[in-house]
Every structure is written in C-alpha cells, then in structure tokens.
Short mmCIF file of C-alpha atoms in Angstrom, two decimals:
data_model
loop_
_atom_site.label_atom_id
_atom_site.label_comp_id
_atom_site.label_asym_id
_atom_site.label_seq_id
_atom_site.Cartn_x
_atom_site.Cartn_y
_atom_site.Cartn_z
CA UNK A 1 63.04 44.87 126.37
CA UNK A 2 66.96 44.44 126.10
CA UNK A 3 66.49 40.73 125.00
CA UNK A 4 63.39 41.79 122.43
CA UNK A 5 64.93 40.87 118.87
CA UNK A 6 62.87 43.71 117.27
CA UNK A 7 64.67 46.80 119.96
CA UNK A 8 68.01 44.98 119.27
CA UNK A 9 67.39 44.81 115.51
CA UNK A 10 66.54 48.87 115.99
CA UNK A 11 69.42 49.83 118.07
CA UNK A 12 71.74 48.13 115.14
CA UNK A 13 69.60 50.03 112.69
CA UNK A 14 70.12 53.48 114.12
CA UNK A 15 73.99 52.66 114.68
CA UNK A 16 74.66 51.25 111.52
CA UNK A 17 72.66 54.76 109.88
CA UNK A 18 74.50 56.79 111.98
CA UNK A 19 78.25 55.13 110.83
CA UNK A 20 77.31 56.00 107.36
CA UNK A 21 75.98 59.24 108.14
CA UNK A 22 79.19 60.04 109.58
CA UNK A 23 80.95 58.70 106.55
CA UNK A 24 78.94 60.32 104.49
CA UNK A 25 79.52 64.19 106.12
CA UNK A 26 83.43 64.03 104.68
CA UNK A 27 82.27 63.40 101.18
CA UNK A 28 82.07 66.92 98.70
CA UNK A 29 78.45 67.45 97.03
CA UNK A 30 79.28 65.72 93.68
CA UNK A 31 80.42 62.57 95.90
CA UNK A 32 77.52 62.40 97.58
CA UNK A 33 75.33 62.83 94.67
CA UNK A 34 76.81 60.01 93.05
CA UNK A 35 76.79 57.13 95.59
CA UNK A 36 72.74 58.88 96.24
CA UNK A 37 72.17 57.61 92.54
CA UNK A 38 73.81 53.96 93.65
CA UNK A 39 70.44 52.32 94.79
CA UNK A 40 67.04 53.40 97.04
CA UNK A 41 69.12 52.94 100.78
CA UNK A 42 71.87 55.23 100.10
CA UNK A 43 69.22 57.49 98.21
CA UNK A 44 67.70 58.27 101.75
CA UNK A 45 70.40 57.92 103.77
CA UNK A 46 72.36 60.74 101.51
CA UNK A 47 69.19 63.11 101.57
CA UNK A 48 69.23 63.09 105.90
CA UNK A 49 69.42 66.77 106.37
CA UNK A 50 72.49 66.59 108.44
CA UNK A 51 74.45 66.31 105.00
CA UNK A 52 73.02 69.50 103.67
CA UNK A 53 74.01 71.94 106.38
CA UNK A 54 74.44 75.63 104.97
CA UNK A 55 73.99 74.54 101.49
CA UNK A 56 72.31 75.58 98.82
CA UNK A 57 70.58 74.68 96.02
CA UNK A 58 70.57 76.68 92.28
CA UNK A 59 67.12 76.22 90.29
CA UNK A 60 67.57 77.34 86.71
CA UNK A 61 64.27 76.45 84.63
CA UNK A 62 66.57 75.53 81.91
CA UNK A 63 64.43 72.09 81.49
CA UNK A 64 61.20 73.32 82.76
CA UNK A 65 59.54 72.07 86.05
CA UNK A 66 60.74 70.58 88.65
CA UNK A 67 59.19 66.98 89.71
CA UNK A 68 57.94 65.99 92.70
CA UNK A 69 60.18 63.73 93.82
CA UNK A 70 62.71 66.43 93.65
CA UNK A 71 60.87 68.83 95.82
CA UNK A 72 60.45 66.06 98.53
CA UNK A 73 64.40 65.38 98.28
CA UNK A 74 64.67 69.34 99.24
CA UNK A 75 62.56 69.15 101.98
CA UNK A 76 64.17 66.02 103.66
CA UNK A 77 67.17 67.51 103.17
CA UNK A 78 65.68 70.56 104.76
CA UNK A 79 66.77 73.10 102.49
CA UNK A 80 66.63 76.62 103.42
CA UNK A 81 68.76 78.76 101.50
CA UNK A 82 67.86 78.83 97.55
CA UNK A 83 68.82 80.66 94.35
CA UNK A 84 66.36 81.10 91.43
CA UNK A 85 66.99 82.22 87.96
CA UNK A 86 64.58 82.94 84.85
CA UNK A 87 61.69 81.86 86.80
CA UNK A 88 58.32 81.86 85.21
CA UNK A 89 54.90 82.60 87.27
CA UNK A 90 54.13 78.92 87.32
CA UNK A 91 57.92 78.26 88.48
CA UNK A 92 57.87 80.75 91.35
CA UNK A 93 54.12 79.55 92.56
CA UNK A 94 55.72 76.12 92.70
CA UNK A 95 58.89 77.40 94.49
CA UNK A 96 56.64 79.11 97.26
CA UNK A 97 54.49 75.92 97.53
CA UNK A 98 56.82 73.56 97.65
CA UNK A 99 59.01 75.24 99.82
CA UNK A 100 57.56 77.74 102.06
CA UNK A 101 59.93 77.95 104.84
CA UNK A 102 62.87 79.57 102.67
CA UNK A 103 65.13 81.89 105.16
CA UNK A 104 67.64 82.76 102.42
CA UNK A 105 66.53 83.84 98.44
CA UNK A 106 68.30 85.38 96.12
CA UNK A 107 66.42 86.32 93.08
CA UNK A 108 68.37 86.57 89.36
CA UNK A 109 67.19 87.09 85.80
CA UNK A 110 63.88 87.65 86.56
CA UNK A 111 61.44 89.82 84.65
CA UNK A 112 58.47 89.29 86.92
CA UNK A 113 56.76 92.08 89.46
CA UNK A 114 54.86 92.57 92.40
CA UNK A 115 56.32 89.18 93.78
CA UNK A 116 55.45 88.80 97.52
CA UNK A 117 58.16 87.79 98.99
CA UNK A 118 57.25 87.98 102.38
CA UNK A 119 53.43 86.61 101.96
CA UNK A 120 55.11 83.59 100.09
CA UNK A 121 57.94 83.35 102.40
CA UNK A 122 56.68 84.15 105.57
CA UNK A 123 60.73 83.01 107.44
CA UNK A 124 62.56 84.40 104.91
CA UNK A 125 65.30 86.70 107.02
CA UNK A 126 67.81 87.33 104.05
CA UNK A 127 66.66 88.56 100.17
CA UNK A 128 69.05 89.63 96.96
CA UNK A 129 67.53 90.63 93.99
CA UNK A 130 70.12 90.86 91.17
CA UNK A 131 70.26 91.76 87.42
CA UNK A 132 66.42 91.55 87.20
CA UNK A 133 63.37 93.80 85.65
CA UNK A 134 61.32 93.21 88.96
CA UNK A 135 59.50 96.24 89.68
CA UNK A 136 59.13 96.31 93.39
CA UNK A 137 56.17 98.49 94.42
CA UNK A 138 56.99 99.86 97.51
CA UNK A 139 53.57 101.35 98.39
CA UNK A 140 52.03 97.96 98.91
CA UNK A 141 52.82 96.09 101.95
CA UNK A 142 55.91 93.67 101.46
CA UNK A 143 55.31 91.56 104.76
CA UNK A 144 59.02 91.76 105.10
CA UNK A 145 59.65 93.45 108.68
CA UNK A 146 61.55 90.35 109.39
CA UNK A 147 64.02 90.55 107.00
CA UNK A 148 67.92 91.13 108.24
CA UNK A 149 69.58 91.13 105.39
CA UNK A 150 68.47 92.86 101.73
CA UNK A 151 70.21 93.26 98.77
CA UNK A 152 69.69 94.97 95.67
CA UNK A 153 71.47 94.81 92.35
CA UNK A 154 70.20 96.45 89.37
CA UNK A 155 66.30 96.96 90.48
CA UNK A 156 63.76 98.69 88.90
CA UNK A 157 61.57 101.11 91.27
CA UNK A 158 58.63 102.51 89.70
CA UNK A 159 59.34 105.99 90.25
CA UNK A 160 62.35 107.47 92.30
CA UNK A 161 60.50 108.25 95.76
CA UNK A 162 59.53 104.79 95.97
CA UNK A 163 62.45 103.27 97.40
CA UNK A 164 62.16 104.96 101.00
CA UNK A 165 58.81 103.93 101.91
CA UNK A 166 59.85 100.13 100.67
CA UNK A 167 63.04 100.62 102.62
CA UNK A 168 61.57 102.57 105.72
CA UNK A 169 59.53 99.22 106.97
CA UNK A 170 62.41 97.16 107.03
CA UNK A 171 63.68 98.08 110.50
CA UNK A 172 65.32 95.24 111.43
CA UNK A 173 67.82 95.23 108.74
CA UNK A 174 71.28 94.63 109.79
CA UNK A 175 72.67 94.60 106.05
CA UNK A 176 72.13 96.25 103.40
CA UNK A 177 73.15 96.16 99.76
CA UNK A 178 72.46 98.74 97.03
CA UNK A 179 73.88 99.04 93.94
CA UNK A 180 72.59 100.55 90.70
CA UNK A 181 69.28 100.30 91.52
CA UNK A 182 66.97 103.33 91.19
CA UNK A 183 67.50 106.05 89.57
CA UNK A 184 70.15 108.15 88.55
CA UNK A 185 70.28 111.25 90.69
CA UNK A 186 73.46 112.53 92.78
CA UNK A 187 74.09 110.33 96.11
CA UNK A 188 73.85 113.63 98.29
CA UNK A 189 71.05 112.17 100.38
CA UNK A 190 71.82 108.26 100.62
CA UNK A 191 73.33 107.60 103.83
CA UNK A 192 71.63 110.28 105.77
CA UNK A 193 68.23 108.85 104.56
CA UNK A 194 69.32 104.98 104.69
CA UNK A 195 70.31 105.40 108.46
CA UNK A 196 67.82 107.58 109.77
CA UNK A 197 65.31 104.97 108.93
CA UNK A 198 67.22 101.69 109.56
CA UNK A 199 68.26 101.93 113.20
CA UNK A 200 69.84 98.72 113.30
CA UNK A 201 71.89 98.15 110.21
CA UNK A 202 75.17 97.03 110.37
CA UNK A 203 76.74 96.33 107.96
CA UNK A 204 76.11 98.80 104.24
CA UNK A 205 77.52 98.56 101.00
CA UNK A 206 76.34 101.48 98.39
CA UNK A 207 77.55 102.41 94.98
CA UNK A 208 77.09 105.99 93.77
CA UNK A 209 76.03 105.29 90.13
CA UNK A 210 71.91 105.26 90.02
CA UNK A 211 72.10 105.39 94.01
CA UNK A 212 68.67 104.51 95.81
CA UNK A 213 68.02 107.89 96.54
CA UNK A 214 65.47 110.14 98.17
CA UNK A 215 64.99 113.53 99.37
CA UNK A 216 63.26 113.61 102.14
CA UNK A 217 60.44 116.65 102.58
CA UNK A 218 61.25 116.48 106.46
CA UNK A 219 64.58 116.69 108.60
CA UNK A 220 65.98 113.66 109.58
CA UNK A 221 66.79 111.97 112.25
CA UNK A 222 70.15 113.44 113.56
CA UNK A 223 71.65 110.66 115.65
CA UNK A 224 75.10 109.44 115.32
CA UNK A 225 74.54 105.58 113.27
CA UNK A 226 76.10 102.94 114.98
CA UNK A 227 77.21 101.66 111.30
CA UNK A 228 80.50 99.25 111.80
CA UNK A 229 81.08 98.38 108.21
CA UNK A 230 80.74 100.16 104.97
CA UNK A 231 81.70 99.59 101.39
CA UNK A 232 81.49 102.59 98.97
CA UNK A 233 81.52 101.64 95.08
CA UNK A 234 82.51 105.41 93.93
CA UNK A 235 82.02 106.44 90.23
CA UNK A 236 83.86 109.34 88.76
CA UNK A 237 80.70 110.90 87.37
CA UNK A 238 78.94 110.84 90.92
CA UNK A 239 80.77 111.23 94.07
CA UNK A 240 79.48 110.94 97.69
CA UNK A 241 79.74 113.88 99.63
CA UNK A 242 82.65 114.95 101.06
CA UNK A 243 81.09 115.01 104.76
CA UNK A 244 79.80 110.87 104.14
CA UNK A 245 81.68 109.72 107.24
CA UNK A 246 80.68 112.34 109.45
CA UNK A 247 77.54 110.27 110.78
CA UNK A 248 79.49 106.90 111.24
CA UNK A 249 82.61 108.25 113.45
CA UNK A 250 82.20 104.50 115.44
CA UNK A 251 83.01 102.68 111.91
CA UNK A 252 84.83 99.80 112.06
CA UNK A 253 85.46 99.05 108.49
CA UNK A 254 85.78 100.98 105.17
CA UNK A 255 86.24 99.09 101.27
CA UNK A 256 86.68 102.05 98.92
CA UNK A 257 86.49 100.42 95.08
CA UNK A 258 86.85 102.77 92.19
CA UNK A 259 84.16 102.00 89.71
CA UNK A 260 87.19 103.90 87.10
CA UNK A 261 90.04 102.93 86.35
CA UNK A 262 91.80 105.39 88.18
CA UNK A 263 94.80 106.06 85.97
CA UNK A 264 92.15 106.65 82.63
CA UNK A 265 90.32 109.24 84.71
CA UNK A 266 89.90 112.58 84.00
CA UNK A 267 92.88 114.92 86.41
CA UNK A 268 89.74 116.74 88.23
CA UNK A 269 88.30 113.74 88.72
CA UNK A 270 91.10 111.67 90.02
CA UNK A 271 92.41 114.94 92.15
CA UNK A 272 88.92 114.68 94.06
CA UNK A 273 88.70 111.18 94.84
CA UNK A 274 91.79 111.73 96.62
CA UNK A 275 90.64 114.59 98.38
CA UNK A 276 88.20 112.46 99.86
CA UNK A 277 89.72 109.46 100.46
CA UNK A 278 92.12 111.74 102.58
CA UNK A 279 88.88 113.48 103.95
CA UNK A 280 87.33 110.39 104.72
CA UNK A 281 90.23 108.68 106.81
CA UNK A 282 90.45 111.80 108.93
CA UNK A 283 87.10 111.53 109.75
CA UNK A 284 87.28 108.03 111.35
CA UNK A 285 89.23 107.68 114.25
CA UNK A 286 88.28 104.21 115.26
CA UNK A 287 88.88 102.76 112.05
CA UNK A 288 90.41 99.05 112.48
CA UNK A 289 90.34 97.65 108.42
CA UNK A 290 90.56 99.46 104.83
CA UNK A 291 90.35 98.05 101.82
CA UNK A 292 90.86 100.24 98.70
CA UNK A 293 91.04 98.89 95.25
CA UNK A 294 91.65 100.53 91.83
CA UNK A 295 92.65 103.64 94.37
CA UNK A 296 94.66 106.45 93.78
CA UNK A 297 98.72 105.79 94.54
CA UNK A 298 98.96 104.91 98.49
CA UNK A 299 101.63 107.77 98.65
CA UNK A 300 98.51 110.56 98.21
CA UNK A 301 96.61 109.00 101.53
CA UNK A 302 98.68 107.21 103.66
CA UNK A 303 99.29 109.95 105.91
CA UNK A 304 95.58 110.18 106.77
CA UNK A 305 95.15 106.64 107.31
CA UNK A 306 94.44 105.82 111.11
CA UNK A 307 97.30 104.25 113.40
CA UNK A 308 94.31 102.20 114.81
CA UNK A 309 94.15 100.13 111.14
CA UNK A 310 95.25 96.93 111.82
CA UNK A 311 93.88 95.46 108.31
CA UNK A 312 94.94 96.57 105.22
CA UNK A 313 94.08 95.31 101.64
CA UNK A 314 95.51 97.39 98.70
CA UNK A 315 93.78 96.12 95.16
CA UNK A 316 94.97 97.23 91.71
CA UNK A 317 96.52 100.14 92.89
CA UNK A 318 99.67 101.77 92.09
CA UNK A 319 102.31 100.54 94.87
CA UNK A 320 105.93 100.57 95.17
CA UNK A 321 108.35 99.18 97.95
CA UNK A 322 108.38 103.16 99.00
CA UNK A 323 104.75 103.25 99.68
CA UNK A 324 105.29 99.99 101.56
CA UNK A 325 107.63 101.29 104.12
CA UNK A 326 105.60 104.55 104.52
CA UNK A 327 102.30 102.07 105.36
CA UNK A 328 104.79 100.60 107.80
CA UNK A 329 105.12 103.39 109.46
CA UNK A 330 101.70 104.79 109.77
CA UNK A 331 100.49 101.44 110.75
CA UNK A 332 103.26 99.41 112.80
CA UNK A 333 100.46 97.25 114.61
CA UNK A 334 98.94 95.90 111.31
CA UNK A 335 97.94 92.29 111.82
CA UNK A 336 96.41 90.83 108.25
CA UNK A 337 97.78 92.19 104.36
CA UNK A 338 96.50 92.06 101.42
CA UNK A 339 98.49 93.09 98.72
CA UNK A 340 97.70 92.96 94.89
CA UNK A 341 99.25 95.85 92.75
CA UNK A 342 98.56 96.69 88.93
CA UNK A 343 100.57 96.69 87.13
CA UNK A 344 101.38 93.72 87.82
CA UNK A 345 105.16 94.23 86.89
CA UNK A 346 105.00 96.71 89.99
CA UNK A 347 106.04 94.09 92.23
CA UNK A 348 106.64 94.43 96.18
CA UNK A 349 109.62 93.49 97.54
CA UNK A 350 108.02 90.46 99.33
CA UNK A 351 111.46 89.73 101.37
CA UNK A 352 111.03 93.32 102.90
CA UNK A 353 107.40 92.14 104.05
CA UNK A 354 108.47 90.42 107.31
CA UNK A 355 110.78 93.37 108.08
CA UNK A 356 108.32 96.15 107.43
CA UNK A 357 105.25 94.32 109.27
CA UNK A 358 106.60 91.94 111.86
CA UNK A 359 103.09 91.49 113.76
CA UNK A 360 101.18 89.98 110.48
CA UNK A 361 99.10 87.16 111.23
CA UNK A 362 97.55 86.56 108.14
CA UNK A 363 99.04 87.85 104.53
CA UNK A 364 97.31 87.51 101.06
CA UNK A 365 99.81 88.58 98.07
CA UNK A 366 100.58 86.58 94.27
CA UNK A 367 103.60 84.75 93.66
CA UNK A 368 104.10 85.97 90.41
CA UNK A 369 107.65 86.82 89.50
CA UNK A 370 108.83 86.29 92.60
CA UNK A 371 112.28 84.81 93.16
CA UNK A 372 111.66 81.78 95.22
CA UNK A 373 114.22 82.86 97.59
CA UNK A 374 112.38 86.03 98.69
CA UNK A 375 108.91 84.08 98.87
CA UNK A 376 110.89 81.63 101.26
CA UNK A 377 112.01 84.97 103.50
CA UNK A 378 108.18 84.56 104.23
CA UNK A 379 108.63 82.13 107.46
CA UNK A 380 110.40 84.80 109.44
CA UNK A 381 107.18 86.23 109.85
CA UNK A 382 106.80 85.02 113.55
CA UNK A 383 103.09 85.33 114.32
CA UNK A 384 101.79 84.56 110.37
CA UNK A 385 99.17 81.81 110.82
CA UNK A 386 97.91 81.97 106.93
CA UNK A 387 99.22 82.76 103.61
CA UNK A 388 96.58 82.81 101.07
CA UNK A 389 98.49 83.05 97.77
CA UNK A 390 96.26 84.97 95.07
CA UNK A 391 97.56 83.28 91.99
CA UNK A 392 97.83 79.60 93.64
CA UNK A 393 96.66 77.72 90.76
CA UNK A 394 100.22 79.00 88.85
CA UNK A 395 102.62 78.52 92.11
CA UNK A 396 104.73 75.60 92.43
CA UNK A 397 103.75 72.99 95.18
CA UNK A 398 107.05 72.75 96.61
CA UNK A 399 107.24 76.35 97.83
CA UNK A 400 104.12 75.74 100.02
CA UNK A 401 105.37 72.60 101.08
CA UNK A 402 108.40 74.52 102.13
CA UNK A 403 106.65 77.25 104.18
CA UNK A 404 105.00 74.41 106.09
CA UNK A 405 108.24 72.86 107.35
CA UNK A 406 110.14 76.05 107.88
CA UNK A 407 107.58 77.52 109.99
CA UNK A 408 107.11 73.58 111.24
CA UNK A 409 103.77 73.17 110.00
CA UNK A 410 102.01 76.49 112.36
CA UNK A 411 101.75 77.99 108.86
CA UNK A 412 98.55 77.19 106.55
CA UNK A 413 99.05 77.89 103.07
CA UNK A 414 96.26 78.07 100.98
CA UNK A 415 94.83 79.96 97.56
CA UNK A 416 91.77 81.86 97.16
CA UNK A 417 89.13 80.42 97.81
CA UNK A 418 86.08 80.89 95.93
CA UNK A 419 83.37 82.88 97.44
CA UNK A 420 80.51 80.65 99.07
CA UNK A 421 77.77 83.14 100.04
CA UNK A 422 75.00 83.09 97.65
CA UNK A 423 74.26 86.93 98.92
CA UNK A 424 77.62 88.78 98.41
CA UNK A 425 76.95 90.64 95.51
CA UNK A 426 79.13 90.59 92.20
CA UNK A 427 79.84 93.79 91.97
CA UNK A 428 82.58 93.84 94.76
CA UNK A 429 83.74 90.77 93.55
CA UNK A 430 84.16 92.29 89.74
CA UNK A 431 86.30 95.34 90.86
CA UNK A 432 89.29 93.17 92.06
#
C-alpha cells in the first residue's frame, strides 16, 4: 500500500488539511469568517469543528429564518452553546430541530411560554432565561434533572409558590442565578428554601428585590450547605436577614453589590446595611475572597473582615489611603486587589500599594490621574504576575511597556477584558 498513488495522494490530503487547520486556529472569528467566504475549500475547511471550540453563536430573528445551509454549517462546526433572542414559535421549533444536542442556552427577549426546554433539549446542562415574559409553569414536568447550571433574570412565575416545585427537581444544580424574578415578597425564606432542596449547588447569586421566594408549610432541612460562593445583590427596600450566613459557615466567597447608591440612601437604611455587612463577615470564618461594590466606607467593616481573605475587590466605594493601610493590616496575606473608588477624584496612593501589600500577585486598579512616577513604583511588587489596568483604553502604551522591562518581562499587563460567558448575568456586570 505505501507505493499505491491513491494512499499517498490521501496521506498528502490529510497533512496538507491539517497545516491549514493549524493555521487557521490563530485566526480571530471575523478572520476566519472572511477567508470562509474566499471560495468552497476554505468554506469547509474553516467550518471543521476544531475552529469553533467554546464558541458561540447569537441568533437574532432580525431577518427572519435561518437557511439550511446555515444550520448544516452549525452542526459541522459542532456547535453547542447558543444564544436566542425574539424568537418566534416557528424560530424556536427550528432551533430545537435543527439543533437538538444544545448543552448551553440562554434565552432573551422572549415572550413565549411553556417552552420545553428539556424535551427539546434533551443534553442541555446549562439554561439562562433573561429579560423575557416566559411564564415557566413549574407544575408540569420540565425534563430538566440534568441541568447544572440555571439562571434566571427577570422571569415571570405564574403565581408565587410556583417557583419551589420548578426549582425542587433540579437537584443536580451546581449554580444558580436569581434575580428579580418572582414576586415581590421579603427574602426571609430564600436561602433556607434554595439549599434545603438543592444539595449540590455551588455556586449562588440572589438579589433581594422580587426574590424567588417561598414559604415552605414544612420545616426544612437543617443541614449545614456546603455553598462555596455567593453573590448577594442587596436593595435598600428589602434586606436579607441578618442571620443569611449562618447556614454557609464553609463559604469560600462573598460579592456584596448595593443595588443603591449608597451615599443617596436613606441614614436607617445605609446604618443597616452596615450592620450586616459587619454581621455577615463575623459569621464566616473561612472566608478567602470579598468583593463589595457601591458599599458603605471600608472604615465601617474592615475590622470584621476575616484575616483568612486573601482577595479583595473594593467597587465604587468610598476609599481613602487611610482605609488602605487599615485593609493592610487586617489582611497582610492578601494575594490579588482590586481597587476602583468613586469618586473617582478619591484616588489611592498607588505608590503606597507595594508597601502596604507586598504578597500581591495579581492587582486590578485605573490609571487615571496617576503621576506616572507612582504607577512605575508598581514593579517593586515582587510576586505581581498581572496588572489588569481598568481604564486601559485611556493609558499610555509606554507605561506598560515600562512595567514589562522593569519587572523583565515576569509582569503581564493587560486591560479588562470583556466578559466571554454567555451565562454571567448583567446584572453583576451593571453594578460596577
């Protein structure tokens, strides 16, 4: 067979598809779109699903339906991970027959209900539903025990109790998203009812403005959760309870973001939300990372924050260089920063930074204002590994380009980047 033409003319085949595969893999989407449109070889050679690895694709409607020869591009390229806006019936029957073996959805704009998302789906592990009418009835069967990861944004429930026995089948959730959804009703019961029925979640992110909320007619289930990471979006007209962290002593970590501007709240209000932000710390011992954004000044809670916090991100909050050396001393084994005051003429003292935190390994602040000098001081931070800088788009080249050879190139500089995962929901995002 090695002197058969036809094998050899095969063999140099494969190679030759696999050299321009390889090209191919360092080329963005919009490159690779254009040299698909060149001619019919590149077309499939573009579309091998090695190219398309965690992407995914965004289906508006704006221009009706989809063709066919689109769909079959998706499936070669072996698409898994979709979003869908303003779908029609007719849209979303095509969707699920054209592309049944979906593991990530995220559903926006949509003002259809009863949509089986499981029966369509039947892999789908991770669903968002966001700004949408859908009415999900929870007392018919979703077929969606497999799901991992849910998150809702602004869902409609047909009546209040509904959302437990939708929510109470889903026991293999490991994430969890609710915000807004429901109805409006005080968040007393939320966490003790989410994590009595979802023995595996993980990861939970709740806001306490229309909280998915029920009262359960029995006692719950009183064992400790093994929650590791929670995210609280608090509202100044409904708080959680002061006792929230009591069932999740093993947390991990904690993102407090004030719904409120804090300094336009009302004094009772503002006085209480840092009564239990200083409530809350004390009540996690094993805490490793806190984020709080549009906070109350550091100087009311950084007393209560755990020596064990080795990340810290401070958002729109009121800081001065004072509240920076006090962090320094609760926490003098903090590894990763980030920094972004409002005001924004409340700047830090960014030369103090390496001083006051000498372990940091990763720091995320703006350059704003700053005197190049003191942005420079930056590189006597021994162990940093990565700057992000916030406002990157304004800073000058030159400084990062300086960092690099200072800290002889172990440093990587970079700006924010821009968040990638179709399911992380916009209202975290909005509160920076």
């Amino acid at each position: 067979s090695e002197h058969n033409p036809l094998s050899h003319s095969l063999l140099q085949s494969r190679v030759v598809l696999q050299i321009w595969t390889h090209v191919f893999s360092y080329l963005s989407v919009s490159d690779k779109l254009s040299i698909r449109a060149c001619c019919k070889y590149f077309r499939k050679l573009i579309d091998h699903w090695s190219l398309w690895r965690g992407w995914t694709v965004v289906l508006t409607f704006k221009s009706g339906s989809y063709t066919k020869r689109f769909w079959n591009s998706l499936r070669r390229r072996k698409v898994t991970s979709m979003v869908v806006r303003s779908p029609r019936a007719k849209d979303w029957r095509q969707l699920c027959s054209e592309l049944p073996h979906l593991s990530s959805l995220v559903l926006e704009q949509s003002v259809m209900e009863n949509l089986g998302f499981g029966k369509d789906f039947p892999h789908l592990e991770r669903l968002a539903i966001r700004n949408s009418d859908v009415v999900i009835d929870a007392h018919k069967r979703t077929h969606l025990e497999q799901l991992t990861q849910l998150s809702l944004c602004d869902v409609t429930f047909p009546i209040k109790s509904s959302f437990l026995p939708f929510i109470s089948h889903l026991r293999n959730l490991t994430s969890l998203t609710c915000h807004n959804s429901g109805t409006s009703v005080e968040p007393i019961w939320i966490m003790e009812t989410i994590l009595s029925y979802l023995p595996n979640l993980k990861d939970l992110s709740l806001s306490s403005k229309r909280a998915c909320v029920y009262v359960p007619k029995r006692p719950l289930n009183e064992r400790i959760s093994s929650l590791s990471t929670l995210e609280l979006i608090q509202y100044s007209d409904h708080f959680f309870p002061v006792n929230t962290m009591k069932k999740v002593p093993h947390l991990n970590s904690l993102s407090v973001f004030s719904g409120n501007d804090h300094q336009r709240m009302m004094p009772s209000a503002s006085s209480h939300l840092v009564f239990l932000l200083n409530k809350w710390l004390q009540d996690l011992p094993k805490l490793t990372k806190l984020a709080v954004t549009r906070g109350p000044p550091v100087k009311t809670y950084v007393t209560s924050i755990p020596a064990t916090v080795t990340s810290l991100a401070l958002c729109s909050s009121v800081l001065s260089s004072e509240d920076m050396t006090s962090i320094s001393a609760q926490l003098p084994n903090l590894l990763h920063l980030h920094v972004d005051p409002r005001p924004s003429h409340q700047r830090v003292n960014i030369a103090q930074i390496p001083v006051l935190f000498p372990k940091l390994r990763s720091l995320k602040l703006r350059h704003e204002s700053v005197p190049e000098k003191d942005f420079l001081h930056l590189h006597r931070l021994q162990h940093l590994e990565h700057l992000e800088i916030l406002d990157g788009a304004q800073s000058p080249l030159h400084l990062s380009d300086e960092l690099r050879a200072l800290t002889k190139n172990r440093l990587h500089v970079g700006s924010s980047p821009r968040h990638s995962d179709p399911m992380l929901c916009e209202c975290i995002h909005q509160v920076y």
